[in-house]
Amino acid sequence: MTSAPPNAGGQRTFDRPALVGFAQQSISRGSKSFRFASRLFDRTTRERVWLLYAWCRKCDDMADGQDHGGAMEAVADPQERLKAIRELTAMALAGTPTSEPAFDCLGVVARECGITHRMAEDVIEGFALDAADWHPRRESDLYQYCYHVAGAVGVMMAVVMGVPADDDSTLDRACDLGLAFQLANIARDIAEDDAAGRCYLPDDWLAMLDIGPGEHMKPHNRKKLALMGRWLADEAEQYEASARVGAKSLPLRARWAVLSAAGIYGEIARKVRAAGYHAWDERIFTSRPEKFRWVRKAFVDAIANNPRDMNRDSLWTRLRP
């Protein structure tokens, strides 16, 4: 990626085409499923989605000691990393070059689409929970975490797609899709999270099934774990259904992309449920033929634009002042 010489303040600057190129590389490395679905947007929206993704991916990698996802590593300075995320994000939103292209990507898309500091801070709060070695005690805590790390991203993505910032109904539906994605990820990644010293299964769920702290991956608990995997998958399906209603308000190509992503990510949850206690023998993923199948189905659904359960209420109401 090329950049301009440092400015008077010593910060290296990047023009928009360079940042779009960087963001495209980031999504190509970090999320095959998301990149696949993003191709369905019109060019302008697609570039903006990539720009926002690049910021989300960089923040996640900084918080978890990753490089475009993959195995997490314990970080020695989680609070310092969180501080850096907040400072660089604030600079980007203020229009100040950061010399960090992922954060400058946020600056560009924020200026173009009206993303606010509040929206970004809701996402960063999810990283703050992980930095504090947080663990859900109750089921409601789990959903609060999912809101911050994924539902709030769904809100930002909806704004990028042109949803007005005051359209609470549609933004709540976008939030529901983010929760559906995160619940599917949690279900799939239980073993990987355990290896990294994390557990997103609520204490009240574990107590209900008589599983002791840190014991959920023990072989004798595998059938009980499969039951919790089913609970997560069932909840993900409910949030996905709510989000499909909200997609009705989007332009055709955005609706197609969102419905494709819903099906592709939803397939992960469905596979966890179907695999039962074998769900964590190897990493579950959605194959390329399966992705194409969901894209074809989503095209038909987007054209018809008549989602089932139109009277279904959204499941999550975003935090408001």
Coordinates of N, CA, C and O in Angstrom, one line a residue, residues 31-192:
S31 N -11.8 -12.8 6.8 CA -13.1 -13.4 6.8 C -13.6 -13.7 5.4 O -14.0 -12.9 4.7
K32 N -13.4 -15.0 5.1 CA -13.8 -15.5 3.8 C -15.3 -15.3 3.6 O -15.8 -14.9 2.5
S33 N -16.1 -15.6 4.6 CA -17.6 -15.6 4.5 C -18.0 -14.1 4.3 O -18.9 -13.9 3.5
F34 N -17.5 -13.2 5.1 CA -17.9 -11.8 5.0 C -17.5 -11.2 3.7 O -18.2 -10.5 3.0
R35 N -16.3 -11.6 3.2 CA -15.8 -11.1 1.9 C -16.7 -11.6 0.8 O -17.1 -10.9 -0.1
F36 N -17.1 -12.8 0.9 CA -17.9 -13.5 -0.1 C -19.3 -12.7 -0.2 O -19.7 -12.3 -1.3
A37 N -19.9 -12.4 0.9 CA -21.2 -11.7 0.9 C -21.0 -10.3 0.5 O -21.9 -9.7 -0.2
S38 N -19.9 -9.6 0.8 CA -19.7 -8.2 0.5 C -19.6 -7.9 -1.0 O -19.9 -6.8 -1.4
R39 N -19.3 -8.9 -1.8 CA -19.2 -8.7 -3.2 C -20.6 -8.4 -3.8 O -20.7 -7.9 -5.0
L40 N -21.7 -8.6 -3.1 CA -23.0 -8.4 -3.6 C -23.4 -7.0 -3.5 O -24.4 -6.6 -4.1
F41 N -22.7 -6.2 -2.7 CA -23.1 -4.8 -2.6 C -22.7 -4.0 -3.9 O -21.8 -4.4 -4.6
D42 N -23.3 -2.8 -4.1 CA -22.8 -1.9 -5.1 C -21.4 -1.5 -4.7 O -21.0 -1.6 -3.5
R43 N -20.7 -0.9 -5.6 CA -19.2 -0.6 -5.4 C -19.0 0.3 -4.2 O -18.2 0.0 -3.4
T44 N -19.8 1.4 -4.1 CA -19.6 2.3 -3.1 C -19.8 1.7 -1.7 O -19.0 1.8 -0.8
T45 N -20.9 1.0 -1.6 CA -21.3 0.4 -0.3 C -20.2 -0.7 0.0 O -19.8 -0.8 1.2
R46 N -19.8 -1.5 -1.0 CA -18.9 -2.5 -0.7 C -17.6 -2.0 -0.2 O -17.0 -2.5 0.8
E47 N -17.1 -0.9 -0.8 CA -15.8 -0.3 -0.3 C -16.0 0.2 1.2 O -15.1 0.1 2.0
R48 N -17.2 0.8 1.5 CA -17.4 1.3 2.8 C -17.5 0.2 3.8 O -17.0 0.3 5.0
V49 N -18.1 -0.9 3.4 CA -18.2 -2.1 4.3 C -16.7 -2.6 4.6 O -16.4 -2.9 5.7
W50 N -15.9 -2.7 3.5 CA -14.5 -3.1 3.7 C -13.8 -2.2 4.7 O -13.0 -2.6 5.5
L51 N -14.0 -0.8 4.5 CA -13.3 0.1 5.4 C -13.7 -0.1 6.8 O -12.8 -0.1 7.7
L52 N -15.0 -0.3 7.1 CA -15.4 -0.5 8.5 C -14.9 -1.8 9.0 O -14.4 -1.9 10.2
Y53 N -14.9 -2.8 8.2 CA -14.4 -4.1 8.6 C -12.9 -4.0 9.0 O -12.5 -4.6 10.0
A54 N -12.1 -3.3 8.2 CA -10.7 -3.2 8.5 C -10.5 -2.6 9.9 O -9.6 -3.1 10.7
W55 N -11.3 -1.6 10.4 CA -11.1 -1.1 11.7 C -11.5 -2.2 12.7 O -10.8 -2.4 13.7
C56 N -12.7 -2.8 12.5 CA -13.1 -3.9 13.5 C -12.1 -5.0 13.6 O -11.8 -5.4 14.7
R57 N -11.5 -5.4 12.5 CA -10.5 -6.5 12.5 C -9.3 -6.1 13.2 O -8.7 -6.8 14.0
K58 N -8.8 -4.9 13.0 CA -7.6 -4.4 13.7 C -7.8 -4.3 15.2 O -6.9 -4.7 16.0
C59 N -8.9 -3.7 15.6 CA -9.2 -3.6 17.0 C -9.2 -5.0 17.7 O -8.7 -5.2 18.7
D60 N -9.9 -6.0 17.0 CA -10.0 -7.3 17.5 C -8.6 -8.0 17.6 O -8.3 -8.6 18.6
D61 N -7.8 -7.8 16.6 CA -6.5 -8.3 16.6 C -5.6 -7.7 17.7 O -4.8 -8.4 18.4
M62 N -5.7 -6.4 17.9 CA -5.0 -5.8 19.0 C -5.4 -6.3 20.3 O -4.5 -6.5 21.2
A63 N -6.7 -6.5 20.5 CA -7.2 -6.9 21.8 C -6.8 -8.4 22.1 O -6.5 -8.7 23.3
D64 N -6.8 -9.2 21.1 CA -6.7 -10.6 21.3 C -5.3 -11.2 20.9 O -5.1 -12.4 21.0
G65 N -4.4 -10.3 20.5 CA -3.0 -10.8 20.1 C -3.1 -11.7 18.9 O -2.4 -12.7 18.8
Q66 N -3.9 -11.4 17.9 CA -4.1 -12.1 16.7 C -3.6 -11.4 15.5 O -3.2 -10.2 15.5
D67 N -3.6 -12.1 14.4 CA -3.2 -11.5 13.1 C -4.3 -11.9 12.1 O -4.3 -13.0 11.5
H68 N -5.3 -11.0 11.9 CA -6.5 -11.3 11.1 C -7.2 -12.6 11.5 O -7.4 -13.5 10.7
G69 N -7.4 -12.7 12.8 CA -8.1 -13.9 13.3 C -7.1 -15.0 13.6 O -5.9 -14.8 13.9
G70 N -7.6 -16.2 13.7 CA -6.8 -17.3 14.0 C -6.7 -17.5 15.5 O -7.4 -17.0 16.3
A71 N -5.6 -18.3 15.9 CA -5.4 -18.6 17.3 C -5.2 -17.3 18.1 O -4.4 -16.5 17.7
M72 N -5.9 -17.2 19.3 CA -5.6 -16.1 20.2 C -4.4 -16.4 21.0 O -4.1 -17.5 21.3
E73 N -3.7 -15.3 21.4 CA -2.6 -15.4 22.3 C -2.9 -14.5 23.5 O -3.4 -13.4 23.4
A74 N -2.5 -15.0 24.7 CA -2.6 -14.1 25.9 C -1.7 -12.9 25.7 O -0.6 -13.0 25.3
V75 N -2.3 -11.7 26.0 CA -1.5 -10.5 25.8 C -1.2 -10.0 27.2 O -2.0 -10.1 28.2
A76 N 0.0 -9.5 27.3 CA 0.6 -9.0 28.6 C 0.1 -7.7 29.0 O 0.1 -7.3 30.2
D77 N -0.4 -6.9 28.1 CA -0.8 -5.5 28.4 C -2.2 -5.2 27.8 O -2.4 -4.2 27.0
P78 N -3.2 -5.9 28.3 CA -4.6 -5.7 27.7 C -5.1 -4.2 27.9 O -5.7 -3.7 27.0
Q79 N -4.8 -3.6 29.0 CA -5.3 -2.3 29.2 C -4.6 -1.3 28.4 O -5.2 -0.3 27.9
E80 N -3.3 -1.5 28.2 CA -2.6 -0.6 27.3 C -3.1 -0.7 25.8 O -3.2 0.3 25.1
R81 N -3.4 -1.9 25.4 CA -3.9 -2.1 24.1 C -5.3 -1.4 23.9 O -5.6 -0.8 22.9
L82 N -6.1 -1.6 25.0 CA -7.5 -0.9 25.0 C -7.3 0.6 24.9 O -8.0 1.3 24.2
K83 N -6.4 1.1 25.6 CA -6.1 2.6 25.6 C -5.7 3.0 24.2 O -6.2 4.1 23.7
A84 N -4.9 2.3 23.6 CA -4.4 2.6 22.2 C -5.6 2.6 21.2 O -5.7 3.4 20.4
I85 N -6.5 1.5 21.4 CA -7.6 1.5 20.5 C -8.5 2.7 20.6 O -8.9 3.3 19.7
R86 N -8.7 3.1 21.9 CA -9.6 4.3 22.1 C -8.9 5.6 21.6 O -9.6 6.4 20.9
E87 N -7.7 5.7 21.8 CA -7.0 6.9 21.4 C -6.9 7.0 19.8 O -7.2 8.1 19.3
L88 N -6.6 5.9 19.2 CA -6.5 5.9 17.7 C -7.9 6.1 17.1 O -8.0 6.8 16.1
T89 N -8.9 5.5 17.7 CA -10.3 5.7 17.2 C -10.7 7.1 17.3 O -11.3 7.7 16.4
A90 N -10.4 7.7 18.5 CA -10.8 9.1 18.7 C -10.1 10.0 17.6 O -10.7 11.0 17.1
M91 N -8.9 9.8 17.4 CA -8.1 10.5 16.4 C -8.8 10.4 15.0 O -9.0 11.4 14.3
A92 N -9.1 9.2 14.6 CA -9.7 8.9 13.3 C -11.0 9.6 13.2 O -11.3 10.2 12.1
L93 N -11.8 9.5 14.2 CA -13.2 10.2 14.1 C -13.1 11.7 14.1 O -14.0 12.4 13.6
A94 N -12.0 12.2 14.7 CA -11.8 13.7 14.6 C -11.1 14.1 13.3 O -10.9 15.3 13.1
G95 N -10.8 13.2 12.4 CA -10.2 13.5 11.1 C -8.7 13.7 11.2 O -8.2 14.2 10.2
T96 N -8.1 13.2 12.2 CA -6.7 13.3 12.4 C -6.0 12.1 11.9 O -6.3 11.0 12.3
P97 N -5.0 12.1 10.9 CA -4.3 10.9 10.5 C -3.6 10.2 11.6 O -3.1 10.9 12.5
T98 N -3.7 8.9 11.6 CA -3.1 8.1 12.8 C -1.9 7.4 12.4 O -1.2 6.8 13.3
S99 N -1.5 7.3 11.1 CA -0.4 6.5 10.7 C -0.7 5.0 10.7 O 0.1 4.1 10.4
E100 N -1.9 4.7 11.2 CA -2.4 3.3 11.2 C -3.6 3.2 10.2 O -4.6 3.7 10.5
P101 N -3.3 2.5 9.1 CA -4.3 2.5 8.0 C -5.7 2.0 8.5 O -6.7 2.5 8.0
A102 N -5.8 1.0 9.3 CA -7.1 0.5 9.7 C -7.9 1.5 10.4 O -9.1 1.6 10.3
F103 N -7.2 2.4 11.2 CA -8.0 3.4 11.9 C -8.3 4.6 11.0 O -9.4 5.2 11.1
D104 N -7.4 4.8 10.0 CA -7.8 5.8 9.0 C -8.9 5.4 8.1 O -9.7 6.2 7.6
C105 N -9.0 4.1 8.0 CA -10.2 3.5 7.2 C -11.5 3.9 8.0 O -12.5 4.3 7.3
L106 N -11.5 3.8 9.3 CA -12.7 4.2 10.1 C -12.9 5.7 9.8 O -14.1 6.1 9.7
G107 N -11.9 6.5 9.9 CA -12.1 8.0 9.7 C -12.8 8.3 8.4 O -13.7 9.1 8.3
V108 N -12.4 7.6 7.3 CA -13.0 7.8 6.0 C -14.5 7.4 6.0 O -15.3 8.2 5.6
V109 N -14.8 6.2 6.4 CA -16.2 5.8 6.4 C -17.0 6.5 7.4 O -18.2 6.8 7.1
A110 N -16.5 7.0 8.5 CA -17.3 7.8 9.4 C -17.7 9.1 8.8 O -18.8 9.6 8.9
R111 N -16.7 9.8 8.1 CA -17.0 11.0 7.4 C -18.1 10.9 6.3 O -18.9 11.7 6.1
E112 N -18.0 9.8 5.6 CA -18.9 9.5 4.5 C -20.3 9.1 4.9 O -21.3 9.4 4.2
C113 N -20.4 8.4 6.1 CA -21.7 7.8 6.4 C -22.3 8.3 7.7 O -23.4 8.0 8.1
G114 N -21.5 9.2 8.5 CA -22.1 9.7 9.7 C -22.0 8.8 10.9 O -22.8 8.8 11.8
I115 N -21.0 7.9 10.9 CA -20.8 7.0 12.1 C -20.3 7.9 13.2 O -19.4 8.8 13.1
T116 N -20.9 7.7 14.4 CA -20.6 8.6 15.5 C -19.6 7.9 16.5 O -19.4 6.7 16.5
H117 N -19.1 8.7 17.4 CA -18.2 8.2 18.5 C -19.0 7.3 19.4 O -18.4 6.3 19.8
R118 N -20.2 7.5 19.6 CA -21.0 6.6 20.5 C -21.1 5.2 19.8 O -21.0 4.2 20.5
M119 N -21.3 5.2 18.5 CA -21.4 3.9 17.9 C -20.1 3.1 18.0 O -20.1 1.9 18.3
A120 N -19.0 3.8 17.8 CA -17.7 3.2 17.9 C -17.4 2.8 19.3 O -16.9 1.7 19.6
E121 N -17.8 3.6 20.3 CA -17.5 3.3 21.7 C -18.3 2.0 22.2 O -17.8 1.3 23.0
D122 N -19.5 1.9 21.6 CA -20.3 0.7 22.0 C -19.5 -0.6 21.5 O -19.6 -1.6 22.2
V123 N -18.8 -0.5 20.4 CA -18.0 -1.7 20.0 C -16.8 -1.9 20.8 O -16.5 -3.0 21.3
I124 N -16.1 -0.8 21.1 CA -14.9 -0.8 21.9 C -15.2 -1.4 23.3 O -14.3 -2.0 23.9
E125 N -16.4 -1.1 23.8 CA -16.7 -1.6 25.2 C -16.7 -3.2 25.2 O -16.4 -3.7 26.3
G126 N -16.9 -3.8 24.1 CA -16.7 -5.3 24.0 C -15.3 -5.7 24.3 O -15.0 -6.7 25.0
F127 N -14.3 -4.9 23.7 CA -12.9 -5.2 23.9 C -12.5 -4.9 25.4 O -11.7 -5.6 25.9
A128 N -13.2 -3.9 25.9 CA -12.9 -3.6 27.3 C -13.4 -4.7 28.3 O -12.7 -5.0 29.2
L129 N -14.4 -5.4 27.9 CA -14.9 -6.5 28.7 C -13.8 -7.7 28.7 O -13.5 -8.3 29.7
D130 N -13.3 -7.9 27.5 CA -12.3 -9.0 27.4 C -11.0 -8.6 28.1 O -10.4 -9.4 28.7
A131 N -10.7 -7.3 28.0 CA -9.5 -6.8 28.6 C -9.5 -7.0 30.2 O -8.5 -7.1 30.8
A132 N -10.8 -6.9 30.7 CA -11.0 -7.0 32.1 C -11.2 -8.5 32.5 O -11.6 -8.8 33.7
D133 N -10.9 -9.4 31.6 CA -11.0 -10.9 31.8 C -12.4 -11.2 32.3 O -12.7 -12.0 33.2
W134 N -13.4 -10.6 31.6 CA -14.8 -10.7 31.9 C -15.4 -12.1 31.5 O -14.9 -12.8 30.6
H135 N -16.4 -12.5 32.3 CA -17.0 -13.8 32.0 C -18.5 -13.6 32.4 O -18.8 -13.0 33.4
P136 N -19.4 -14.1 31.6 CA -20.9 -13.9 31.8 C -21.3 -14.7 33.0 O -21.1 -16.0 33.1
R137 N -22.0 -14.1 34.0 CA -22.5 -14.8 35.1 C -23.9 -15.3 34.8 O -24.4 -16.3 35.3
R138 N -24.7 -14.5 34.1 CA -26.1 -14.8 33.8 C -26.3 -14.8 32.3 O -25.4 -14.2 31.5
E139 N -27.3 -15.3 31.8 CA -27.6 -15.3 30.4 C -27.7 -13.9 29.8 O -27.3 -13.6 28.7
S140 N -28.3 -13.0 30.6 CA -28.4 -11.6 30.2 C -27.1 -11.0 29.9 O -26.9 -10.1 29.1
D141 N -26.1 -11.4 30.7 CA -24.7 -10.9 30.5 C -24.1 -11.3 29.2 O -23.4 -10.6 28.5
L142 N -24.5 -12.6 28.8 CA -24.0 -13.1 27.5 C -24.5 -12.2 26.4 O -23.8 -11.8 25.5
Y143 N -25.8 -11.8 26.4 CA -26.4 -11.0 25.4 C -25.9 -9.6 25.4 O -25.7 -9.0 24.3
Q144 N -25.6 -9.1 26.6 CA -25.0 -7.8 26.6 C -23.6 -7.8 26.0 O -23.3 -6.9 25.2
Y145 N -22.8 -8.8 26.2 CA -21.5 -8.9 25.5 C -21.7 -9.1 24.0 O -21.0 -8.4 23.3
C146 N -22.6 -9.9 23.6 CA -22.8 -10.1 22.2 C -23.2 -8.8 21.5 O -22.9 -8.5 20.4
Y147 N -24.0 -7.9 22.2 CA -24.4 -6.6 21.7 C -23.1 -5.8 21.4 O -23.0 -5.2 20.3
H148 N -22.2 -5.7 22.4 CA -21.1 -4.9 22.2 C -20.1 -5.4 21.1 O -19.6 -4.6 20.4
V149 N -19.9 -6.7 21.1 CA -18.8 -7.2 20.1 C -19.4 -7.4 18.7 O -18.6 -7.6 17.8
A150 N -20.7 -7.5 18.6 CA -21.3 -7.8 17.3 C -22.5 -7.0 16.9 O -22.7 -6.5 15.8
G151 N -23.5 -6.9 17.9 CA -24.7 -6.2 17.6 C -24.4 -4.7 17.3 O -25.0 -4.1 16.3
A152 N -23.5 -4.1 18.0 CA -23.1 -2.7 17.7 C -22.4 -2.6 16.4 O -22.6 -1.5 15.7
V153 N -21.7 -3.6 16.0 CA -21.1 -3.6 14.6 C -22.2 -3.6 13.6 O -22.1 -3.0 12.5
G154 N -23.2 -4.5 13.8 CA -24.4 -4.5 12.9 C -25.0 -3.2 12.7 O -25.4 -2.8 11.6
V155 N -25.1 -2.4 13.8 CA -25.7 -1.1 13.7 C -24.8 -0.2 12.8 O -25.3 0.5 11.9
M156 N -23.5 -0.2 13.0 CA -22.6 0.6 12.2 C -22.7 0.2 10.7 O -22.7 1.0 9.8
M157 N -22.8 -1.2 10.5 CA -22.9 -1.6 9.1 C -24.2 -1.2 8.4 O -24.2 -0.8 7.2
A158 N -25.3 -1.2 9.2 CA -26.5 -0.7 8.7 C -26.4 0.8 8.2 O -27.0 1.2 7.2
V159 N -25.8 1.6 9.1 CA -25.6 3.0 8.7 C -24.8 3.1 7.4 O -25.1 3.9 6.6
V160 N -23.8 2.3 7.3 CA -23.0 2.3 6.1 C -23.8 1.9 4.9 O -23.6 2.4 3.8
M161 N -24.8 1.1 5.1 CA -25.7 0.7 4.0 C -26.8 1.7 3.7 O -27.6 1.6 2.8
G162 N -26.8 2.8 4.4 CA -27.7 3.9 4.2 C -28.9 4.0 5.1 O -29.8 4.8 4.9
V163 N -29.0 3.2 6.2 CA -30.1 3.3 7.1 C -29.9 4.5 8.0 O -28.8 4.7 8.5
P164 N -30.9 5.4 8.0 CA -30.7 6.6 8.9 C -30.4 6.3 10.3 O -30.9 5.3 10.9
A165 N -29.6 7.1 10.9 CA -29.2 6.9 12.3 C -30.4 7.0 13.3 O -30.3 6.5 14.4
D166 N -31.5 7.5 12.9 CA -32.7 7.6 13.8 C -33.7 6.5 13.5 O -34.8 6.6 14.0
D167 N -33.4 5.6 12.5 CA -34.4 4.5 12.2 C -34.1 3.4 13.2 O -33.5 2.4 12.9
D168 N -34.7 3.6 14.4 CA -34.4 2.6 15.5 C -34.9 1.2 15.2 O -34.3 0.2 15.5
S169 N -36.0 1.1 14.5 CA -36.6 -0.2 14.2 C -35.6 -1.0 13.3 O -35.3 -2.2 13.7
T170 N -35.1 -0.4 12.2 CA -34.2 -1.2 11.4 C -32.9 -1.4 12.0 O -32.3 -2.5 11.9
L171 N -32.4 -0.4 12.8 CA -31.1 -0.6 13.4 C -31.2 -1.7 14.5 O -30.2 -2.4 14.7
D172 N -32.3 -1.8 15.2 CA -32.4 -2.9 16.1 C -32.4 -4.3 15.4 O -31.9 -5.2 16.0
R173 N -33.0 -4.3 14.2 CA -32.9 -5.6 13.5 C -31.5 -5.9 13.0 O -31.1 -7.0 13.0
A174 N -30.8 -4.8 12.6 CA -29.4 -5.0 12.3 C -28.6 -5.5 13.5 O -27.7 -6.4 13.4
C175 N -28.9 -5.0 14.6 CA -28.3 -5.4 15.9 C -28.6 -6.9 16.1 O -27.7 -7.7 16.5
D176 N -29.8 -7.3 15.9 CA -30.2 -8.7 16.0 C -29.3 -9.6 15.1 O -28.9 -10.7 15.5
L177 N -29.0 -9.2 13.9 CA -28.2 -10.0 13.0 C -26.8 -10.2 13.6 O -26.2 -11.2 13.6
G178 N -26.2 -9.1 14.2 CA -24.9 -9.2 14.8 C -25.0 -10.1 16.0 O -24.0 -10.9 16.1
L179 N -26.0 -10.1 16.8 CA -26.1 -11.1 17.9 C -26.2 -12.5 17.3 O -25.6 -13.5 17.9
A180 N -26.9 -12.7 16.2 CA -27.0 -14.1 15.6 C -25.6 -14.6 15.2 O -25.3 -15.7 15.5
F181 N -24.8 -13.7 14.6 CA -23.5 -14.1 14.2 C -22.6 -14.4 15.4 O -21.9 -15.4 15.4
Q182 N -22.7 -13.6 16.4 CA -21.8 -13.8 17.6 C -22.2 -15.1 18.4 O -21.4 -15.8 18.8
L183 N -23.5 -15.3 18.5 CA -24.0 -16.6 19.2 C -23.5 -17.8 18.4 O -23.1 -18.8 19.0
A184 N -23.5 -17.7 17.1 CA -23.0 -18.8 16.3 C -21.5 -19.0 16.5 O -21.0 -20.1 16.6
N185 N -20.8 -17.9 16.5 CA -19.4 -18.0 16.7 C -19.0 -18.6 18.1 O -18.1 -19.4 18.2
I186 N -19.7 -18.1 19.1 CA -19.5 -18.7 20.4 C -19.7 -20.2 20.5 O -19.0 -20.9 21.1
A187 N -20.8 -20.6 19.8 CA -21.1 -22.0 19.8 C -20.0 -22.8 19.1 O -19.6 -23.9 19.6
R188 N -19.6 -22.3 18.0 CA -18.5 -23.0 17.2 C -17.2 -23.0 18.0 O -16.4 -24.0 17.9
D189 N -16.9 -21.9 18.7 CA -15.5 -21.7 19.2 C -15.3 -22.0 20.6 O -14.4 -21.6 21.3
I190 N -16.2 -22.8 21.2 CA -16.1 -23.1 22.6 C -14.8 -23.7 23.0 O -14.1 -23.3 23.9
A191 N -14.3 -24.7 22.2 CA -13.0 -25.3 22.4 C -11.9 -24.3 22.2 O -10.9 -24.3 23.1
E192 N -11.9 -23.5 21.2 CA -10.8 -22.6 20.9 C -10.8 -21.5 22.1 O -9.7 -21.1 22.5

